[in-house]
Amino acid sequence: MNAQTRTGLLALALLAGAASLPAKAGEVTWWAPNWGEARARELVQKFQAANPGITVKIEVTVSNGLPERVLTAMRSGAGPDVIEVQHGWVNGYAQNDLVLPLDDTLQDKADYQKSALDYVTWNGKAWAVPYRIETHGIIYNKDHFKEAGLDPDKPIETWDGLVAAAKALTKSGRSGFGITGGGEVGNTIFRSLPFIWMAGGDILSADQKQVLINKPEAVKAVTFYTDFYKQGLAPKSTLENDGLSLRRLFVAGTVSAYQSGQFDLPAIAKENPKLSLGAMPIPHPEGKQTAAILGGWSYVIPKAAKNPAEAKKLIQFLSTAENQAFYTDTFPARISSLKAERFQDPMLKPFATMLPYGRPVPAHKNWVKMVQAYFDGIQRILLGEQTVQKSMDQVAEEITALL
């Protein structure tokens, strides 16, 4: 069974489940990710106290399979009223007429990071309200660095330095640098596309008329990324590992460094408080700049939402400066929210340093499908089924069909 078939079956199963859910007047169903569930429920209590005529029903989502689940719900017309989605998915929803414009819901527009608003804007309209922005950095174990003869207080700056460090760190059952190659599909493009940008490549041309993923610059970067696994510097379980899996391996002490956002820091500190944590910007090729995907999450209202007026009230409540600062796991999309004390932690500085190098993913209506094609290509390389060039040639063919 191939990935497309599995996705199709999953979609049908979810469609059947979603279609059986009844809607009630005055009830807002909110799909909220599991990592923010406790805070979401606290906010709902406050919202319902201030809006006694509206009831909010939270349905908790998980990252694995979420893009397919959201698409299925929107296309079936049986989805919820509010969904939290990644910024990069929003333009595709707008161009496919699946979500409502939210210009009348977005308040204090000047207080938002411009890049976050640009991400969710298409054809002159805002199709989501962003609340969270982030880029990745490198999280590492300072004790492992010391044991490997590396200076834990001196950030690695170049690709060559990262490979050398990974080799030094890979010993005694540890993997020096973890990469993703399985699990949640979007995790892999989030971690590898920045390397393609640093090398001067891209997936699509700026006008989105040409596919570039099989050009020399992109192939060089994909080779750099997948070689961590092929050279034994990443875990043997890489084909099953997404971002969450890597964090667990890092907490267990079997991975010494990996790429992720500051949202992992609280969980690591909680699960292994003795671990000596370090963070640094993502290394770049010698003489070039670093890069990262500007990621984050937004609220959207599906076009078929049963109670859109109440849903807009909820989003406005969730989007106050105070509530954004409370709810986000990373940096808030509102500028004034950054004044909150929780964002003054020195450990966050490397991640804040990466923000100016953050770029949006292409605003193409078939972006989610392109990500799947790219992910499948990475897996073929990791499995040894194809060379990097052959695999990226196949990805280029599949993406060309989606243009």
Coordinates of C-alpha atoms in Angstrom, one line a residue:
M1 CA 0.0 0.0 0.0
N2 CA 1.6 3.3 -1.1
A3 CA 1.4 6.6 0.8
Q4 CA -1.3 8.0 -1.4
T5 CA -3.5 5.0 -0.9
R6 CA -2.9 5.1 2.9
T7 CA -3.8 8.8 2.9
G8 CA -7.0 8.2 0.9
L9 CA -8.2 5.5 3.2
L10 CA -7.4 7.7 6.2
A11 CA -9.3 10.5 4.6
L12 CA -12.4 8.3 4.0
A13 CA -12.3 7.0 7.5
L14 CA -12.1 10.4 9.0
L15 CA -14.8 11.8 6.6
A16 CA -17.2 9.1 7.8
G17 CA -16.4 10.0 11.5
A18 CA -16.7 13.7 11.0
A19 CA -20.0 13.5 9.0
S20 CA -21.7 11.9 12.0
L21 CA -21.1 14.9 14.3
P22 CA -24.2 17.1 14.9
A23 CA -23.9 20.9 15.1
K24 CA -25.7 23.0 17.7
A25 CA -26.7 26.6 17.5
G26 CA -24.4 28.8 19.6
E27 CA -21.8 26.0 20.0
V28 CA -18.3 26.5 18.6
T29 CA -16.3 23.4 17.9
W30 CA -12.5 24.2 18.1
W31 CA -9.9 21.8 16.8
A32 CA -6.9 22.6 19.1
P33 CA -3.6 20.7 19.1
N34 CA -2.8 18.4 22.0
W35 CA 0.3 20.3 23.0
G36 CA -1.8 23.3 24.1
E37 CA -4.9 21.5 25.4
A38 CA -4.6 22.6 29.0
R39 CA -4.2 26.2 28.1
A40 CA -6.9 26.0 25.5
R41 CA -9.4 24.7 28.2
E42 CA -8.4 27.5 30.5
L43 CA -9.0 30.1 27.8
V44 CA -12.4 28.5 27.0
Q45 CA -13.5 28.8 30.6
K46 CA -12.7 32.6 30.5
F47 CA -14.4 33.0 27.1
Q48 CA -17.6 31.3 28.1
A49 CA -17.7 33.3 31.3
A50 CA -17.6 36.5 29.2
N51 CA -19.9 35.1 26.5
P52 CA -22.7 33.1 28.3
G53 CA -24.6 32.5 25.1
I54 CA -21.7 30.6 23.5
T55 CA -20.4 27.1 24.3
V56 CA -17.1 26.0 23.1
K57 CA -16.4 22.3 22.4
I58 CA -12.7 21.5 22.1
E59 CA -11.7 18.5 19.9
V60 CA -8.0 17.8 20.4
T61 CA -5.9 17.1 17.3
V62 CA -2.4 15.6 16.9
S63 CA 0.2 16.6 14.4
N64 CA 0.5 13.2 12.7
G65 CA -1.9 13.2 9.8
L66 CA -3.4 16.6 10.6
P67 CA -3.0 18.1 7.0
E68 CA -5.1 15.3 5.5
R69 CA -7.6 15.4 8.4
V70 CA -8.1 19.2 7.9
L71 CA -8.5 18.9 4.2
T72 CA -11.0 16.1 4.5
A73 CA -13.1 18.0 7.0
M74 CA -13.1 21.1 4.9
R75 CA -14.0 19.3 1.7
S76 CA -16.7 17.3 3.3
G77 CA -18.4 20.3 4.9
A78 CA -18.6 18.5 8.2
G79 CA -15.7 20.1 9.9
P80 CA -15.5 22.3 13.0
D81 CA -15.9 26.0 13.3
V82 CA -12.3 26.9 14.2
I83 CA -9.2 25.0 13.3
E84 CA -5.6 25.7 14.2
V85 CA -3.4 25.1 11.1
Q86 CA 0.2 25.9 10.1
H87 CA 0.6 29.2 8.3
G88 CA 1.9 27.4 5.2
W89 CA -1.4 25.6 4.6
V90 CA -3.6 28.7 4.7
N91 CA -3.0 29.9 1.1
G92 CA -3.9 26.5 -0.3
Y93 CA -7.2 26.6 1.6
A94 CA -8.0 30.1 0.4
Q95 CA -7.2 29.4 -3.2
N96 CA -9.4 26.3 -3.1
D97 CA -12.2 28.3 -1.5
L98 CA -12.3 26.2 1.7
V99 CA -12.0 29.0 4.3
L100 CA -13.7 32.3 5.1
P101 CA -11.8 35.6 4.9
L102 CA -11.1 37.0 8.3
D103 CA -10.3 40.7 7.7
D104 CA -13.4 41.6 9.9
T105 CA -12.0 39.4 12.7
L106 CA -8.4 40.6 12.7
Q107 CA -8.0 43.4 15.2
D108 CA -5.0 45.7 15.9
K109 CA -3.4 44.7 12.6
A110 CA -0.4 47.1 13.1
D111 CA 0.5 45.1 16.2
Y112 CA 1.2 41.9 14.2
Q113 CA 4.5 40.7 12.8
K114 CA 4.3 41.6 9.1
S115 CA 5.8 38.3 8.0
A116 CA 3.1 36.5 9.8
L117 CA 0.3 38.4 8.2
D118 CA 1.9 38.1 4.7
Y119 CA 1.9 34.3 5.2
V120 CA -1.9 34.1 5.5
T121 CA -2.8 36.8 3.0
W122 CA -3.9 36.0 -0.5
N123 CA -5.5 38.1 -3.2
G124 CA -5.6 41.1 -0.8
K125 CA -7.5 39.3 2.0
A126 CA -6.5 37.8 5.3
W127 CA -7.6 34.1 5.4
A128 CA -6.4 33.4 8.9
V129 CA -5.4 35.1 12.1
P130 CA -1.9 34.1 13.1
Y131 CA -1.1 33.7 16.8
R132 CA 2.3 31.9 16.8
I133 CA 5.6 32.3 14.9
E134 CA 8.8 30.4 15.1
T135 CA 11.9 29.3 13.4
H136 CA 14.2 26.4 14.3
G137 CA 17.6 26.3 15.9
I138 CA 19.9 23.5 17.0
I139 CA 19.3 22.1 20.5
Y140 CA 22.2 20.2 21.9
N141 CA 23.5 18.4 25.0
K142 CA 26.3 20.4 26.6
D143 CA 27.7 17.4 28.5
H144 CA 27.9 15.4 25.4
F145 CA 29.8 18.2 23.7
K146 CA 32.3 18.3 26.6
E147 CA 32.8 14.5 26.5
A148 CA 33.5 14.8 22.7
G149 CA 36.1 17.5 23.2
L150 CA 33.8 20.2 21.8
D151 CA 33.3 23.6 23.4
P152 CA 29.6 23.8 24.5
D153 CA 29.7 27.5 24.7
K154 CA 31.0 28.0 21.2
P155 CA 28.2 27.6 18.6
I156 CA 28.9 25.7 15.5
E157 CA 28.7 28.0 12.5
T158 CA 29.2 26.0 9.3
W159 CA 28.0 22.8 7.6
D160 CA 31.5 21.4 7.8
G161 CA 31.6 22.1 11.5
L162 CA 28.2 20.4 12.0
V163 CA 29.4 17.3 10.3
A164 CA 32.6 17.2 12.2
A165 CA 30.8 17.7 15.5
A166 CA 28.3 15.0 14.6
K167 CA 31.1 12.6 13.9
A168 CA 32.8 13.4 17.3
L169 CA 29.5 13.0 19.2
T170 CA 28.5 9.7 17.6
K171 CA 29.9 7.1 20.0
S172 CA 28.8 4.9 22.9
G173 CA 25.4 4.2 21.3
R174 CA 24.7 7.9 20.7
S175 CA 23.9 9.6 17.4
G176 CA 25.6 12.9 16.9
F177 CA 22.9 14.7 14.9
G178 CA 19.2 13.6 14.5
I179 CA 17.3 14.2 11.4
T180 CA 13.6 13.5 10.6
G181 CA 12.6 11.0 7.9
G182 CA 9.3 9.6 9.1
G183 CA 6.2 10.4 11.1
E184 CA 4.6 13.7 10.5
V185 CA 5.3 14.6 6.9
G186 CA 5.7 18.4 7.4
N187 CA 8.5 17.9 10.0
T188 CA 11.0 16.8 7.3
I189 CA 10.5 19.7 4.9
F190 CA 10.7 22.1 7.9
R191 CA 14.1 20.7 8.7
S192 CA 15.6 20.1 5.3
L193 CA 14.2 23.0 3.1
P194 CA 16.3 25.6 4.9
F195 CA 19.5 23.7 3.9
I196 CA 18.3 23.9 0.2
W197 CA 17.8 27.6 0.6
M198 CA 21.3 28.0 2.2
A199 CA 22.8 26.2 -0.8
G200 CA 21.1 28.6 -3.2
G201 CA 18.3 26.2 -4.3
D202 CA 14.6 26.0 -3.8
I203 CA 11.6 23.7 -4.6
L204 CA 9.9 26.1 -6.9
S205 CA 11.0 29.2 -8.8
A206 CA 9.8 32.6 -7.5
D207 CA 7.0 32.7 -10.1
Q208 CA 6.1 29.1 -9.3
K209 CA 6.3 28.1 -12.9
Q210 CA 9.4 25.9 -12.7
V211 CA 10.4 23.1 -10.3
L212 CA 13.9 23.4 -9.0
I213 CA 14.1 20.5 -6.5
N214 CA 16.3 18.4 -8.9
K215 CA 18.7 21.2 -9.7
P216 CA 22.4 20.9 -8.4
E217 CA 21.9 23.3 -5.5
A218 CA 18.9 21.4 -4.1
V219 CA 20.5 18.0 -4.7
K220 CA 23.6 19.1 -2.9
A221 CA 21.6 20.2 0.2
V222 CA 19.4 17.0 0.2
T223 CA 22.6 15.0 0.0
F224 CA 24.0 17.0 3.0
Y225 CA 20.8 16.3 5.0
T226 CA 20.3 12.6 4.2
D227 CA 24.1 11.8 4.6
F228 CA 23.7 12.2 8.4
Y229 CA 21.7 9.0 8.3
K230 CA 23.6 7.3 5.5
Q231 CA 26.9 7.9 7.3
G232 CA 25.5 6.6 10.6
L233 CA 25.5 9.9 12.4
A234 CA 21.7 10.0 12.8
P235 CA 19.6 7.3 14.6
K236 CA 18.9 4.0 12.9
S237 CA 15.2 4.8 13.5
T238 CA 15.4 7.9 11.3
L239 CA 12.8 6.5 8.9
E240 CA 10.3 6.5 11.7
N241 CA 11.4 9.7 13.4
D242 CA 9.5 13.0 13.3
G243 CA 10.2 16.0 15.5
L244 CA 8.6 14.5 18.6
S245 CA 10.5 11.2 18.2
L246 CA 13.8 13.1 18.0
R247 CA 12.9 15.0 21.2
R248 CA 12.3 11.8 23.0
L249 CA 15.6 10.4 21.8
F250 CA 17.4 13.5 22.9
V251 CA 15.7 13.4 26.3
A252 CA 16.8 9.7 26.6
G253 CA 20.4 10.8 25.8
T254 CA 20.7 8.7 22.6
V255 CA 20.8 11.8 20.4
S256 CA 23.3 14.6 21.2
A257 CA 21.9 17.4 18.9
Y258 CA 18.9 18.0 16.7
Q259 CA 17.0 20.7 14.9
S260 CA 13.8 22.0 16.5
G261 CA 12.1 25.1 17.9
Q262 CA 12.1 26.5 21.4
F263 CA 8.7 24.8 22.0
D264 CA 10.8 21.6 22.9
L265 CA 12.7 23.3 25.7
P266 CA 10.0 23.1 28.5
A267 CA 9.2 19.5 27.7
I268 CA 12.9 18.5 27.8
A269 CA 13.5 20.3 31.0
K270 CA 10.5 18.6 32.6
E271 CA 11.3 15.1 31.3
N272 CA 15.0 15.2 32.1
P273 CA 15.8 18.2 34.4
K274 CA 19.4 17.0 34.8
L275 CA 20.2 17.4 31.1
S276 CA 22.5 20.4 30.4
L277 CA 20.8 22.2 27.5
G278 CA 22.3 24.3 24.9
A279 CA 20.9 26.0 21.8
M280 CA 22.4 27.7 18.8
P281 CA 21.4 29.1 15.3
I282 CA 21.4 26.6 12.4
P283 CA 24.9 26.3 10.8
H284 CA 25.3 27.5 7.2
P285 CA 27.7 26.8 4.3
E286 CA 31.0 28.6 4.5
G287 CA 30.5 32.2 3.4
K288 CA 26.7 32.0 3.1
Q289 CA 23.8 32.9 5.4
T290 CA 21.7 30.6 7.5
A291 CA 18.0 30.1 6.8
A292 CA 14.9 28.6 8.3
I293 CA 11.2 28.2 7.5
L294 CA 9.2 30.8 9.3
G295 CA 6.6 28.6 10.8
G296 CA 3.8 28.9 13.2
W297 CA 0.1 28.5 13.6
S298 CA -3.1 30.4 12.7
Y299 CA -6.8 30.2 13.3
V300 CA -9.0 29.5 10.3
I301 CA -12.7 29.2 9.9
P302 CA -13.9 26.6 7.4
K303 CA -16.3 28.0 4.7
A304 CA -18.8 25.4 5.8
A305 CA -18.6 26.3 9.6
K306 CA -22.0 26.0 11.3
N307 CA -21.5 29.0 13.6
P308 CA -19.1 31.4 11.9
A309 CA -20.2 34.5 13.9
E310 CA -19.6 32.8 17.2
A311 CA -16.3 31.4 15.9
K312 CA -15.1 34.9 15.0
K313 CA -15.8 36.1 18.5
L314 CA -13.8 33.2 19.9
I315 CA -10.8 34.0 17.6
Q316 CA -10.9 37.7 18.6
F317 CA -10.8 36.6 22.3
L318 CA -7.9 34.2 21.7
S319 CA -6.0 36.9 19.7
T320 CA -5.7 39.6 22.4
A321 CA -2.1 40.4 23.2
E322 CA -2.5 38.8 26.6
N323 CA -4.0 35.6 25.4
Q324 CA -1.5 35.2 22.5
A325 CA 1.3 35.5 25.0
F326 CA -0.3 32.9 27.2
Y327 CA -1.3 30.4 24.5
T328 CA 1.7 30.2 22.2
D329 CA 4.5 27.7 22.7
T330 CA 6.9 29.8 20.8
F331 CA 6.9 33.5 19.9
P332 CA 3.5 35.3 19.5
A333 CA 2.5 36.9 16.3
R334 CA 1.6 40.1 18.0
I335 CA 4.5 42.4 18.7
S336 CA 3.2 43.7 22.0
S337 CA 2.8 40.1 23.3
L338 CA 6.6 39.8 23.3
K339 CA 6.8 42.1 26.3
A340 CA 5.6 39.2 28.5
E341 CA 8.2 38.0 31.0
R342 CA 8.2 34.5 29.6
F343 CA 9.9 35.7 26.4
Q344 CA 12.9 37.2 28.2
D345 CA 14.6 33.9 28.9
P346 CA 18.2 33.9 27.6
M347 CA 17.7 30.3 26.2
L348 CA 15.3 31.8 23.7
K349 CA 18.0 34.2 22.2
P350 CA 19.3 31.7 19.6
F351 CA 15.8 31.1 18.3
A352 CA 15.0 34.9 18.2
T353 CA 18.3 35.3 16.3
M354 CA 17.0 33.0 13.6
L355 CA 13.7 34.9 13.1
P356 CA 15.2 37.5 10.6
Y357 CA 16.4 34.6 8.4
G358 CA 12.9 32.9 8.4
R359 CA 11.2 32.5 5.0
P360 CA 7.7 31.5 4.1
V361 CA 7.0 28.3 2.1
P362 CA 5.6 28.8 -1.4
A363 CA 2.0 30.0 -1.3
H364 CA 0.7 27.3 -3.7
K365 CA -2.7 25.7 -3.5
N366 CA -1.1 22.2 -3.8
W367 CA 1.7 22.9 -1.4
V368 CA 0.5 20.1 1.0
K369 CA 0.6 17.6 -1.8
M370 CA 4.0 18.8 -2.9
V371 CA 5.3 18.3 0.7
Q372 CA 4.1 14.7 0.5
A373 CA 5.9 14.1 -2.8
Y374 CA 9.1 15.6 -1.3
F375 CA 8.7 13.5 1.9
D376 CA 8.3 10.3 -0.2
G377 CA 11.4 11.2 -2.1
I378 CA 13.5 11.7 1.1
Q379 CA 12.3 8.3 2.3
R380 CA 13.3 6.6 -1.0
I381 CA 16.8 8.0 -0.4
L382 CA 17.0 6.9 3.2
L383 CA 15.8 3.4 2.2
G384 CA 18.5 3.2 -0.4
E385 CA 16.0 2.7 -3.2
Q386 CA 17.2 5.6 -5.3
T387 CA 20.2 8.0 -5.5
V388 CA 19.5 11.6 -4.4
Q389 CA 19.5 12.8 -8.0
K390 CA 17.1 10.1 -9.2
S391 CA 14.7 10.6 -6.3
M392 CA 14.6 14.4 -6.7
D393 CA 14.0 13.9 -10.4
Q394 CA 10.9 11.8 -9.5
V395 CA 9.9 14.5 -7.0
A396 CA 10.3 17.1 -9.7
E397 CA 8.0 15.2 -12.0
E398 CA 5.3 14.7 -9.4
I399 CA 5.5 18.4 -8.3
T400 CA 5.3 19.5 -12.0
A401 CA 2.0 17.7 -12.3
L402 CA 0.7 19.7 -9.4
L403 CA 1.6 23.1 -10.8

